[in-house]
Amino acid sequence: SEKTQLRTLSNNVCRNQGVCSATRHIYKKFKHRFASLGSPQLIHFSLIMSSLAAVSCRSLQLLGRLRKLQKPLHRLTSYKRLQYTDATDYIHVSSVPTFAFQDSVPPMPVPTLQDTCRHTLDALFPLVSQTELKHIARLCSQFTETEGRTLQQQLLSLPKGFLKDLSVLKIENMECREPRPYTDCTMSILLPEGPGSGQQLVRAAILTRSILRYANTLKREKLKPAVWPVSPRMESILNRSVHDLKIVEFEGQRVVPQCMDEFRYLFSSCRIPQLGRDEIERYEAFRHIVVLRHGHIYTFDVVDEEGHLASTSEIYYQLEQIDKRSHSPALHSVAALTGECRDTWARLRQKLMVNNREALNAVESAICVICLDGDDPPPSLHDQLLNFQFSNGCNRWYDKLLQIVIGKYGKAAVVAGAALCDGTVYNRLFHNVIDDAQQSKFEAQFQFQGPPISPVSKIEFDVDFELRSAIHTAKTKLLQLKGSVPFQHAIYTGFDDELIKSKRLSPDAVVQVASQMAFYSTFDRLPFCTQPVMNSWYKGGNSEMLPTVSSESAAFIKKVVDGNASDNSRLFDMLTAASNKHKTMTIKAMLGEISLSHMTTLYMLAKEGGYKIPLFENATFLRALNSDLEVYTSQSAAIDDYKLLSFIPINKESFPILQLEYRMGKGYHMGKRVKNITMTLTSDVDSEFISH
């Protein structure tokens, strides 16, 4: 009897004048299935049919009845989302699964103990006296014959999966106990202007939607695999390798696949504070995001039961609800605790877990964090970067690896950590997200029709007096840290990469030599200088730290700075030698033949095992492991004239971390000319260094 009445209702609805042909087509397609449907499913389906007809017929009475029924709303939303196609939920669709080539990526090679000691001595040769070098050489020889063998065997016996976490930065990141902005080589990237600029919520909705499209593409393994095209030059490099690097076919090209393990940590992951060493937790949940506004923490679902994403208009609607509910700052924002010293935060988190386990899990398992700042933007770009990094001390959740920050007037930035994802992973993310956001046509007047996937809910924490006091202390420390971070920024506009390449020199090598020369001119000594080098065609996708001061570069620098330069042709030959040496060393580091990480890992194993090794107690040797000048060079297509990038040092007592970017238009490796070098120093150093 009930089914008969519902059939009659549906037939009457579909005969109403003005019902669109699409509604009749859907009804006829499913009509033969009515007899097999249970009563609840039939009710839901009839309501959906009625609502479609009601929209066409403008039947306000029928719509009013539908809105009063709370239970079917989620099902109605789900059915409506079936109209979405791959083009709306994905950045692109790869012809092969994202991780299709992972089995072709060889494991990270472990160099021999003798090779690592030899490369370490080569790096120290231009930096120390002959007497000191001979002393360190004796210590290295003793090390390879005694404890070094034991540590090497211990390293080789570790599970293969462990080796992916042995890069210098990852070990230091996880064990450093300093406050979070100092522990993770944190990047703050000011995004270029785009649709919604000037309107905070519009800009936030567009960027969030683009981030979700990228995350969904990765989650469903539709993202194109990371590969390196095999050019004639690349083939010659591969032929020199003693390791087995596979060449595969992809989209009609011969390519070398790169490891994509780090991509798995971009979303729905979090750094968990532990006493002594932090951990990274990955969550299978892929449903919700977290929004911070004035220290208040909110969440809402952005993926429905069928796996379809919320639209830009729905995200904008949800952000509007948050904005209306959070005008005043939070009195006790737990987010401030994530900026505390790691051991302190680990103890406080254990206390929080007693009554706030679900609240913590909601934040830590979120796809990403969106931070809506309420302060007016600082006037200078220098202050904007610091503001995006620290905010007011309680509007960042520093344990999340990816935070999207949108200022009051639409200025946007990304705050990301390199705990398990290096710059190449973030570079691809930014490049895809920026391009996708630039194509958005969304505007604030677009009205969201229909109920959202889930309502906005506020994440509340139960905090006692001790936790409230800790929150106040943490916020105060963060603001003091913000005011004390040494940070300088300059742009040099006379860089001509085409001239450099026309002389058969490497632009990267020239920048490295220039930075070393500046250091020598300022401090009257050569620096212990390193540069990260990508070697992601091995399992783990790490960045190797390459010592960059060579005998060739040292000879050139001293010849120029000390005033002994009289023959320009001789100088050019010396610079060419320095450039060629840098290119050779870079290739070896990319192939895993030079590994500072290897020596650092042995040092960590010795430290954990309680070994007393003279080599690891030598001050000069330890100084080489902790360089006093790091030069980061970027020729990224995701970095153009509108973006800045800053690195906060792992060890705040280290010397300057100097970051140089080649940038113009779409970037150096896209065939555009490079004229500008942006210099960012994150250490308290004389301005004379920047001038040099």
XYZ file of C-alpha atoms in Angstrom:
692
model
C 0.000 0.000 0.000
C 2.811 2.434 0.881
C 4.721 1.644 -2.317
C 1.579 2.153 -4.379
C 0.990 5.577 -2.828
C 4.611 6.579 -3.438
C 4.425 5.472 -7.082
C 1.299 7.575 -7.464
C 3.034 10.559 -5.845
C 6.032 10.234 -8.155
C 3.862 9.838 -11.271
C 1.831 12.903 -10.333
C 4.980 14.925 -9.722
C 6.505 13.930 -13.040
C 3.319 14.863 -14.925
C 3.352 18.373 -13.511
C 3.556 21.043 -16.147
C 7.073 22.492 -16.531
C 9.024 19.451 -15.342
C 12.271 19.316 -17.340
C 13.019 16.466 -19.748
C 16.043 15.467 -17.670
C 13.819 14.759 -14.668
C 11.442 12.604 -16.738
C 14.403 10.742 -18.235
C 15.855 9.966 -14.788
C 12.457 8.868 -13.529
C 11.829 6.536 -16.466
C 15.323 5.081 -16.143
C 14.759 4.113 -12.490
C 11.014 3.394 -12.599
C 11.490 -0.319 -13.273
C 13.587 -0.596 -10.109
C 10.929 0.701 -7.735
C 9.559 -2.746 -6.936
C 12.936 -3.946 -5.636
C 13.614 -0.910 -3.460
C 12.968 -1.004 0.251
C 10.680 1.566 1.841
C 13.448 3.961 3.146
C 15.276 3.946 -0.189
C 12.018 4.524 -2.066
C 11.184 7.470 0.187
C 14.603 9.015 -0.405
C 14.360 8.508 -4.138
C 10.822 9.978 -4.288
C 11.970 13.029 -2.343
C 14.849 13.540 -4.765
C 12.489 13.289 -7.734
C 10.058 15.658 -6.039
C 12.771 18.192 -5.301
C 13.991 18.216 -8.912
C 10.443 18.685 -10.135
C 9.789 21.321 -7.506
C 12.760 23.418 -8.633
C 11.442 23.422 -12.180
C 7.832 24.110 -11.140
C 8.798 26.593 -8.411
C 6.724 24.671 -5.909
C 7.659 26.470 -2.683
C 5.354 24.254 -0.680
C 7.128 21.069 -1.764
C 10.565 22.614 -1.122
C 9.426 23.677 2.334
C 8.380 20.133 3.171
C 11.745 18.797 1.938
C 13.761 21.168 4.082
C 11.896 20.062 7.204
C 13.018 16.480 6.706
C 16.452 16.246 8.325
C 17.250 12.597 7.664
C 17.202 12.531 3.838
C 19.284 15.685 3.383
C 22.668 13.943 3.267
C 21.402 11.364 0.777
C 19.955 14.138 -1.354
C 23.297 15.949 -1.390
C 25.080 12.715 -2.326
C 22.800 11.980 -5.251
C 23.115 15.541 -6.504
C 26.933 15.199 -6.534
C 26.829 12.290 -8.978
C 26.795 14.866 -11.769
C 30.464 15.765 -11.050
C 33.032 14.435 -13.506
C 36.766 13.779 -13.330
C 37.426 17.244 -14.727
C 35.947 18.923 -11.649
C 37.488 16.743 -8.930
C 40.984 16.209 -10.351
C 43.862 18.461 -11.395
C 44.475 16.024 -14.240
C 44.121 12.301 -14.903
C 47.285 10.309 -15.496
C 47.425 7.495 -18.025
C 49.066 5.287 -15.375
C 48.608 5.176 -11.569
C 50.663 7.675 -9.587
C 52.849 5.035 -7.928
C 53.077 2.741 -10.959
C 56.858 3.073 -11.214
C 57.705 2.767 -7.513
C 58.906 -0.812 -7.958
C 61.346 0.439 -10.604
C 63.037 2.822 -8.144
C 66.163 1.242 -6.625
C 66.934 1.493 -2.891
C 69.104 4.291 -1.573
C 72.741 3.180 -1.951
C 74.950 3.120 1.129
C 78.514 4.242 0.276
C 81.515 2.405 1.615
C 83.109 3.711 4.776
C 86.369 4.445 2.961
C 84.652 6.491 0.202
C 82.726 8.596 2.710
C 85.880 9.357 4.725
C 87.754 10.245 1.536
C 85.017 12.649 0.378
C 84.888 14.207 3.859
C 88.640 14.879 3.762
C 88.304 16.320 0.232
C 85.652 18.720 1.522
C 87.892 19.787 4.428
C 91.039 20.176 2.315
C 90.517 23.851 1.273
C 89.106 24.846 4.672
C 91.628 23.748 7.307
C 95.372 23.835 7.791
C 97.538 20.959 6.596
C 98.394 20.038 10.184
C 94.739 19.819 11.171
C 93.858 17.941 7.984
C 96.534 15.307 8.698
C 95.195 14.905 12.236
C 91.627 14.370 10.971
C 92.945 11.934 8.320
C 94.539 9.840 11.104
C 91.248 9.884 13.030
C 89.383 8.778 9.872
C 91.835 5.931 9.310
C 91.439 4.826 12.923
C 87.638 5.095 12.597
C 87.474 2.870 9.492
C 89.537 0.162 11.205
C 87.670 0.095 14.542
C 84.217 1.408 15.528
C 83.393 2.486 11.984
C 83.177 -1.117 10.798
C 80.749 -1.972 13.592
C 78.549 1.051 12.854
C 78.619 0.335 9.106
C 77.467 -3.246 9.671
C 74.770 -1.988 12.028
C 73.595 0.440 9.360
C 73.522 -2.205 6.615
C 71.557 -4.573 8.853
C 68.751 -2.079 9.394
C 65.442 -2.750 7.585
C 65.373 -1.343 4.059
C 62.431 0.881 4.917
C 64.519 2.585 7.592
C 67.065 3.905 5.108
C 64.566 6.338 3.599
C 64.656 8.386 6.820
C 68.426 8.811 6.980
C 68.871 12.217 5.349
C 70.620 14.900 7.390
C 67.602 17.186 7.560
C 65.135 14.463 8.566
C 67.265 13.156 11.421
C 67.972 16.643 12.765
C 64.349 17.683 12.306
C 62.912 14.825 14.301
C 65.436 15.092 17.140
C 65.725 18.862 17.461
C 63.958 20.023 20.608
C 63.758 23.727 19.745
C 60.359 25.365 19.086
C 58.715 24.146 15.892
C 59.520 27.145 13.629
C 63.203 26.341 14.255
C 63.000 22.564 13.932
C 61.682 21.843 10.474
C 63.423 24.091 7.939
C 60.041 25.789 7.691
C 59.206 27.539 4.451
C 56.949 30.560 4.105
C 55.979 31.172 0.498
C 54.051 34.264 -0.495
C 51.720 33.196 -3.305
C 51.164 35.405 -6.370
C 48.073 37.515 -6.871
C 45.136 35.677 -8.411
C 41.345 35.408 -8.487
C 39.892 36.635 -5.209
C 42.866 38.790 -4.294
C 41.613 41.550 -2.011
C 38.792 39.360 -0.660
C 39.920 37.021 2.088
C 37.135 34.425 1.980
C 36.954 34.289 -1.812
C 40.709 33.815 -2.045
C 40.598 31.176 0.703
C 37.772 29.258 -1.006
C 39.533 29.221 -4.383
C 42.885 28.097 -2.965
C 41.253 25.484 -0.737
C 39.360 24.029 -3.683
C 42.570 23.847 -5.755
C 44.448 22.213 -2.852
C 41.647 19.657 -2.511
C 41.698 18.894 -6.230
C 45.425 18.193 -6.022
C 44.997 16.118 -2.845
C 42.161 14.122 -4.403
C 44.185 13.533 -7.575
C 47.007 12.175 -5.433
C 44.685 10.175 -3.167
C 42.971 8.444 -6.121
C 46.383 7.894 -7.790
C 45.445 10.026 -10.802
C 48.472 12.321 -10.387
C 51.131 11.870 -13.031
C 54.208 10.058 -11.718
C 57.308 12.135 -11.046
C 59.810 11.326 -13.772
C 62.993 12.734 -15.274
C 63.152 12.750 -19.112
C 66.220 10.982 -20.473
C 68.085 13.516 -22.613
C 71.473 12.736 -24.206
C 73.175 14.522 -21.300
C 71.089 12.586 -18.777
C 71.938 9.306 -20.496
C 75.635 10.098 -20.239
C 75.165 10.751 -16.506
C 73.315 7.469 -16.034
C 76.052 5.587 -17.857
C 78.521 6.803 -15.204
C 76.393 5.483 -12.371
C 77.483 2.317 -10.628
C 73.908 1.861 -9.397
C 71.031 0.338 -11.330
C 68.719 3.200 -12.345
C 65.813 1.953 -14.484
C 64.612 3.694 -17.648
C 60.901 3.271 -18.421
C 58.444 4.478 -21.054
C 55.907 7.128 -20.067
C 53.706 9.120 -22.457
C 55.933 8.248 -25.377
C 59.157 9.297 -23.640
C 62.057 7.445 -22.086
C 62.185 8.574 -18.463
C 63.825 7.762 -15.142
C 61.124 7.412 -12.450
C 61.568 9.319 -9.209
C 60.565 8.095 -5.782
C 57.174 9.445 -4.727
C 57.054 8.143 -1.154
C 57.246 11.688 0.211
C 54.042 12.640 -1.621
C 52.139 10.315 0.720
C 52.897 12.667 3.634
C 51.578 15.867 2.063
C 47.991 15.491 3.255
C 46.212 13.928 6.237
C 49.487 13.680 8.144
C 50.877 15.331 11.238
C 54.054 15.616 13.259
C 53.447 14.117 16.720
C 55.627 15.463 19.558
C 57.438 12.813 21.580
C 60.100 13.065 24.254
C 63.505 12.900 22.569
C 62.366 12.401 18.979
C 59.149 13.311 17.193
C 57.169 10.988 14.943
C 55.127 11.459 11.780
C 51.608 10.041 11.768
C 49.684 9.364 8.559
C 45.898 9.048 8.659
C 43.667 7.160 6.247
C 40.844 9.649 6.839
C 40.255 11.929 3.871
C 37.089 13.822 4.683
C 37.616 17.108 6.507
C 39.779 20.198 6.788
C 40.519 22.413 9.782
C 40.154 26.207 9.784
C 41.855 28.499 12.314
C 40.345 31.931 12.848
C 41.490 34.229 15.722
C 42.766 31.115 17.510
C 39.362 29.390 17.266
C 39.457 25.982 15.587
C 36.689 24.770 13.262
C 36.202 21.799 10.995
C 33.857 20.683 8.216
C 33.766 17.877 5.657
C 34.925 18.613 2.126
C 34.554 15.078 0.711
C 31.190 13.310 0.665
C 30.423 9.603 1.000
C 30.858 8.990 -2.732
C 34.272 10.676 -2.722
C 33.213 13.885 -4.484
C 34.656 17.213 -3.402
C 32.855 20.253 -2.088
C 32.475 23.001 -4.657
C 34.141 26.393 -4.338
C 30.784 27.977 -3.505
C 30.179 25.435 -0.734
C 33.635 26.059 0.756
C 33.006 29.811 0.591
C 29.640 29.324 2.336
C 31.306 27.323 5.135
C 34.070 29.905 5.571
C 31.399 32.604 5.834
C 29.788 30.709 8.706
C 33.152 30.514 10.460
C 33.833 34.194 9.900
C 30.487 35.145 11.455
C 31.137 33.017 14.539
C 34.667 34.166 15.408
C 34.919 37.940 15.716
C 36.790 37.982 19.034
C 40.123 36.192 19.688
C 40.116 32.891 21.538
C 41.052 33.233 25.191
C 42.965 29.945 25.403
C 43.929 28.618 21.971
C 45.578 25.209 22.168
C 47.225 25.953 18.798
C 49.816 28.097 20.601
C 51.210 25.002 22.314
C 52.395 23.592 18.963
C 55.007 26.368 18.874
C 56.503 25.369 22.236
C 59.745 23.469 22.750
C 59.128 19.949 21.519
C 59.620 18.123 24.840
C 57.391 20.651 26.611
C 54.681 20.244 23.989
C 55.023 16.435 24.173
C 54.304 16.485 27.910
C 51.415 18.926 27.531
C 49.927 16.885 24.699
C 49.861 13.808 26.924
C 47.901 15.816 29.462
C 45.547 17.088 26.744
C 44.890 13.540 25.541
C 43.131 12.671 28.802
C 39.988 14.697 28.008
C 40.588 15.858 24.437
C 41.563 12.784 22.427
C 38.829 13.242 19.803
C 39.501 16.970 19.454
C 43.226 16.389 18.896
C 42.540 13.607 16.419
C 40.196 15.872 14.448
C 42.954 18.436 13.974
C 45.826 16.046 13.378
C 43.960 13.890 10.848
C 42.689 16.829 8.760
C 43.608 16.965 5.078
C 45.229 20.363 5.663
C 44.850 23.509 7.773
C 43.441 26.813 6.522
C 44.480 29.855 8.589
C 42.362 33.005 8.276
C 44.315 35.907 9.756
C 42.490 38.950 11.055
C 45.276 41.511 11.303
C 46.058 44.207 8.765
C 48.969 43.163 6.496
C 52.376 44.636 7.390
C 53.647 47.242 4.921
C 56.863 45.480 3.879
C 57.323 42.079 2.262
C 59.915 41.294 4.919
C 57.347 41.746 7.695
C 54.680 39.926 5.707
C 56.811 36.791 5.595
C 57.399 36.905 9.336
C 53.695 37.527 9.925
C 52.706 34.568 7.767
C 55.184 32.426 9.668
C 54.128 33.383 13.198
C 50.839 35.351 13.026
C 49.660 36.413 16.494
C 51.058 33.322 18.190
C 47.866 31.260 18.259
C 46.572 30.993 14.677
C 48.914 28.273 13.383
C 49.021 24.543 14.057
C 52.743 24.006 13.520
C 52.597 20.206 13.642
C 50.680 20.067 10.348
C 53.001 19.766 7.368
C 50.841 22.015 5.163
C 49.056 25.230 6.186
C 47.406 27.696 3.800
C 47.409 31.214 5.257
C 45.135 33.969 3.917
C 45.485 37.487 5.240
C 42.731 39.997 5.876
C 42.893 41.479 2.368
C 43.482 38.289 0.417
C 47.278 38.036 0.588
C 48.031 34.324 0.651
C 50.989 32.190 1.692
C 51.877 28.586 2.348
C 53.647 27.556 5.553
C 55.196 24.143 4.999
C 57.704 21.956 6.796
C 60.454 19.805 5.320
C 60.239 17.096 7.968
C 59.474 14.415 5.391
C 58.858 16.358 2.168
C 61.661 18.202 0.415
C 61.403 21.245 -1.830
C 60.778 19.317 -5.048
C 57.568 17.829 -3.621
C 56.254 21.211 -2.501
C 57.381 22.799 -5.767
C 55.122 20.515 -7.775
C 52.231 21.078 -5.382
C 52.561 24.877 -5.595
C 52.954 24.847 -9.371
C 49.772 22.810 -9.909
C 47.717 24.602 -7.274
C 48.697 28.098 -8.443
C 47.908 27.276 -12.077
C 44.573 25.729 -11.091
C 43.586 28.659 -8.861
C 44.407 31.183 -11.594
C 41.739 29.593 -13.802
C 38.944 29.910 -11.225
C 35.923 32.023 -12.210
C 34.335 31.980 -8.767
C 33.028 35.238 -7.284
C 31.426 36.051 -3.939
C 27.990 36.670 -5.473
C 27.756 33.027 -6.564
C 25.207 31.556 -4.176
C 25.600 28.070 -2.767
C 22.425 26.080 -3.378
C 21.602 23.221 -1.098
C 22.856 21.921 2.213
C 26.620 21.387 2.704
C 28.182 17.970 3.119
C 28.354 18.600 6.859
C 27.736 21.634 9.043
C 30.627 23.610 10.489
C 31.541 22.420 13.961
C 33.848 24.076 16.457
C 36.583 21.963 17.993
C 36.525 22.658 21.708
C 39.270 21.703 24.160
C 38.798 21.118 27.868
C 41.773 22.890 29.466
C 42.486 23.279 33.164
C 44.433 26.038 34.900
C 47.822 24.424 34.206
C 47.101 24.152 30.478
C 45.761 27.705 30.323
C 48.939 28.975 31.919
C 51.012 26.910 29.458
C 49.048 28.368 26.519
C 49.724 31.914 27.704
C 53.433 31.141 28.121
C 53.660 29.509 24.685
C 51.980 32.454 22.976
C 54.312 34.924 24.706
C 57.364 32.905 23.643
C 56.192 32.746 20.028
C 55.708 36.495 19.834
C 59.156 37.032 21.363
C 60.600 34.582 18.852
C 58.876 36.449 16.024
C 60.528 39.667 17.110
C 63.969 38.093 17.466
C 64.256 36.135 14.192
C 67.141 37.690 12.267
C 65.936 38.106 8.741
C 67.281 40.094 5.809
C 66.103 40.262 2.250
C 67.537 41.734 -0.945
C 67.160 41.384 -4.711
C 70.063 41.563 -7.170
C 68.852 42.418 -10.667
C 72.079 42.133 -12.671
C 72.202 38.348 -12.971
C 72.433 37.151 -16.604
C 72.143 33.384 -16.909
C 72.411 33.426 -20.713
C 75.793 35.149 -20.565
C 76.984 32.592 -18.012
C 75.792 29.642 -20.097
C 77.304 31.123 -23.257
C 80.688 30.808 -21.518
C 79.960 27.132 -20.796
C 79.634 27.817 -17.074
C 76.968 26.573 -14.688
C 74.726 29.374 -13.310
C 74.308 27.348 -10.126
C 78.083 26.998 -9.723
C 78.597 30.736 -10.281
C 76.060 31.539 -7.555
C 77.761 29.096 -5.189
C 81.184 30.644 -5.807
C 79.735 34.157 -5.413
C 78.229 33.314 -2.021
C 81.501 31.775 -0.827
C 83.396 34.832 -2.049
C 81.012 37.128 -0.169
C 81.593 35.143 3.007
C 85.365 35.257 2.535
C 85.283 39.024 1.872
C 83.222 39.655 5.008
C 84.757 37.256 7.529
C 88.225 36.654 6.071
C 87.810 32.890 5.910
C 86.105 30.337 3.684
C 82.819 28.900 4.981
C 81.828 25.323 5.664
C 79.252 25.568 2.885
C 76.636 23.024 1.759
C 73.876 22.839 -0.810
C 70.912 20.420 -0.989
C 70.974 18.187 -4.064
C 68.030 16.123 -5.269
C 68.514 12.358 -5.454
C 64.875 11.288 -5.511
C 65.444 8.606 -8.127
C 66.251 6.372 -5.157
C 63.807 5.042 -2.581
C 63.062 7.653 0.034
C 63.418 10.687 -2.242
C 65.870 12.484 0.030
C 67.836 15.661 -0.573
C 71.556 15.111 -0.086
C 73.652 17.900 1.461
C 76.658 18.514 -0.799
C 79.796 20.349 0.474
C 80.413 22.990 -2.191
C 83.766 24.597 -1.315
C 86.403 22.963 -3.515
C 90.112 23.564 -3.971
C 89.272 25.110 -7.353
C 86.707 27.575 -5.964
C 88.988 28.442 -3.025
C 91.883 29.248 -5.357
C 89.686 31.487 -7.525
C 88.185 33.326 -4.533
C 91.526 34.040 -2.904
C 92.981 35.196 -6.212
C 90.176 37.761 -6.647
C 89.623 38.958 -3.071
C 93.257 39.158 -1.981
C 94.058 41.492 -4.889
C 96.377 39.185 -6.833
C 94.180 39.147 -9.948
C 96.051 40.582 -12.923
C 95.414 38.122 -15.770
C 91.714 37.929 -16.690
C 92.190 34.910 -18.941
C 93.819 33.035 -16.052
C 90.931 34.026 -13.785
C 88.400 32.747 -16.289
C 90.225 29.410 -16.499
C 90.142 29.177 -12.697
C 86.397 29.961 -12.616
C 85.783 27.366 -15.331
C 87.666 24.788 -13.264
C 85.554 25.650 -10.193
C 82.350 25.383 -12.254
C 83.321 22.020 -13.738
C 84.261 20.653 -10.319
C 80.904 21.770 -8.895
C 79.005 20.092 -11.742
C 80.947 16.867 -11.264
C 80.349 16.824 -7.498
C 76.652 17.612 -7.975
C 76.224 14.669 -10.348
C 77.994 12.351 -7.901
C 75.725 13.516 -5.083
C 72.654 12.981 -7.259
C 73.831 9.439 -7.995
C 74.423 8.727 -4.298
C 78.203 8.468 -4.641
C 78.820 11.383 -2.237
C 76.799 11.282 0.953
C 77.185 13.592 3.912
C 74.038 11.850 5.201
C 76.049 8.629 5.480
C 78.563 10.148 7.881
C 75.822 11.958 9.799
C 73.883 8.701 10.180
C 76.955 6.916 11.527
C 77.361 9.811 13.970
C 73.733 9.406 15.099
C 74.124 5.633 15.525
C 77.299 6.167 17.561
C 75.510 8.705 19.733
C 72.582 6.355 20.372
C 74.919 3.420 21.080
C 77.040 5.367 23.542
C 80.247 5.028 21.504
C 83.171 7.328 22.344
C 84.815 7.957 18.974
C 87.679 10.504 18.688
C 86.647 11.484 15.129
C 83.171 12.471 16.290
C 84.618 14.511 19.148
C 86.873 16.599 16.899
C 85.556 20.176 16.798
C 86.591 20.827 13.174
C 84.963 17.619 11.962
C 81.705 18.406 13.788
C 81.742 21.886 12.309
C 81.871 20.357 8.838
C 78.777 18.281 9.624
C 76.963 21.439 10.786
C 77.809 23.925 8.045
C 77.922 27.623 8.808
C 76.635 28.632 5.362
C 73.932 26.806 3.444
C 73.080 28.042 -0.038
C 69.715 26.987 -1.413
C 69.364 27.673 -5.116
C 66.000 27.397 -6.812
C 65.253 27.500 -10.514
C 61.683 26.439 -9.943
C 58.822 27.007 -12.334
C 56.626 27.653 -9.308
C 58.711 30.625 -8.207
C 58.208 33.859 -10.103
C 58.661 37.560 -9.467
C 55.687 37.691 -7.082
C 56.857 35.148 -4.533
C 59.395 35.098 -1.759
C 60.626 32.130 0.157
C 62.275 31.965 3.558
C 63.911 29.157 5.445
C 64.026 29.183 9.212
C 67.252 27.442 10.313
C 67.173 24.102 12.087
C 69.746 25.332 14.570
C 69.247 28.967 15.500
C 72.885 29.169 16.636
C 74.173 28.306 13.146
C 75.709 30.825 10.791
C 73.639 32.400 8.034
C 71.471 30.209 5.915
C 71.577 32.050 2.633
C 68.921 31.243 0.111
C 69.293 32.350 -3.486
C 66.576 32.016 -6.096
C 66.865 32.269 -9.844
C 63.511 33.567 -10.918
C 61.766 35.261 -13.783
C 58.454 34.411 -15.420
C 58.035 30.658 -15.515
C 61.515 29.954 -14.220
C 64.993 29.119 -15.411
C 64.447 25.544 -16.548
C 61.367 26.498 -18.592
C 63.560 28.411 -21.050
C 62.968 31.923 -19.699
C 65.808 34.321 -19.063
C 66.831 34.736 -15.466
C 67.856 38.213 -14.360
C 66.985 38.446 -10.671
C 68.472 36.732 -7.645
C 66.513 37.017 -4.413
C 68.712 36.705 -1.338
C 67.151 35.759 1.983
C 69.354 35.471 5.065
C 67.952 33.955 8.233
C 70.739 34.739 10.638
C 72.047 37.793 12.407
C 74.889 38.812 10.108
C 76.478 42.070 9.074
C 74.736 43.783 6.148
C 78.186 43.889 4.517
C 77.622 40.219 3.666
C 74.595 41.075 1.517
C 76.535 43.857 -0.196
C 79.345 41.451 -1.106
